[in-house]
Amino acid sequence: MLPQFLDTTNVELIHNLSVYFIVAASTVFALVAGFIIYYLFKYRESKNPGTPEQLEGSQKVEISLTIVATLLTALFAYLTLTTIQKVHDIPENPKPFMTITGHQWWWEVHYNESGAITANQIHIPTGKKILLALKSADVIHSFWVQKLGPKLDMIPGNTNHLWIYAEKPGEYLGTCSEFCGTQHANMRIRVTAQSPEDFKNWQDHQLNPVVSTGDSLFLKGKHLFEQKTCTSCHAINGTSNTQNIGPNLTHFASRKRFLADMKENNEENVRAWLENPQHVKHGARMPNFIFSDNELDALVAYIDGLK
Ligand code: CUA
């Protein structure tokens, strides 16, 4: 039976193809193993003593097996090529919904229609095919969320395009799938699929400027953030900090996890990170500023106050 390509998501196409491969390979394996076992018993020495009859082979059998193997290979080449074509059906002038850039070791995310920018916060509306533009800021990374679409490399100086699709709301996990250095294993992906309404609310919130809590520790932290040159790498939308060398921290407090989904976002973990980044995520580009306890209090209050 040939696959029904119409009205099928990319994930289903790839799933179907792998099922065809598994069924074909298992059938061939079962036939070969079955015949070996059958003839082992049928011609065992106790029943057939002495030298067995010597055979020279059969042209008929050889030709027919060659034809069967060629046809099977051709069928699977056809199925593979058509699947690749369907899965990577990128329009001529692609208008990607979002652009994701891989960095050592986090994801920069731009929502192209709205202009929202986040780090590691990949939210998508359900029931809609989402076109991603994939880039890299340094080395080759690879974007792969198994339940939403195929894997695609992110190559420096190049833009690749990938379709993903989520039918139901939920959290979909993935990971960077190309070795990219020390923290490759901690370059995780979490895609949050939301109903179009929830997605719009989330995105609108991301577009809001950061509101000061008015708390004195928050204000002290804000001042330190600027004074200690955190702003040279980290942007916070609505302030004068626009650098995108490190993760954009706008609305950091609204994030459940940080460090590319490595740690839960709570005061304790943020403090440990600021206190000694190399201890938490060895190799990360974040320098150790050797903050005092008071400075840590203020910075944590500021960063976890960016609601
Ligand atoms: Cu990025 Cu591996």
Short mmCIF file of C-alpha atoms and ligand atoms in Angstrom, two decimals, residues 103 105 107 140-142 176-180 184 187, ligand 1:
data_model
loop_
_atom_site.label_atom_id
_atom_site.label_comp_id
_atom_site.label_asym_id
_atom_site.label_seq_id
_atom_site.Cartn_x
_atom_site.Cartn_y
_atom_site.Cartn_z
CA HIS A 103 24.36 29.99 20.08
CA TRP A 105 24.60 27.13 24.26
CA TRP A 107 18.53 29.63 21.43
CA ILE A 140 26.89 24.03 13.57
CA HIS A 141 23.89 23.23 15.75
CA SER A 142 20.89 21.15 14.80
CA CYS A 176 20.42 20.21 19.82
CA SER A 177 21.35 17.26 17.62
CA GLU A 178 24.79 18.20 16.35
CA PHE A 179 27.79 18.17 18.67
CA CYS A 180 28.56 21.85 19.28
CA HIS A 184 25.95 20.39 23.66
CA MET A 187 21.33 22.71 24.76
CU1 CUA B 1 24.11 23.15 19.81
CU2 CUA B 1 24.77 20.87 19.98
#
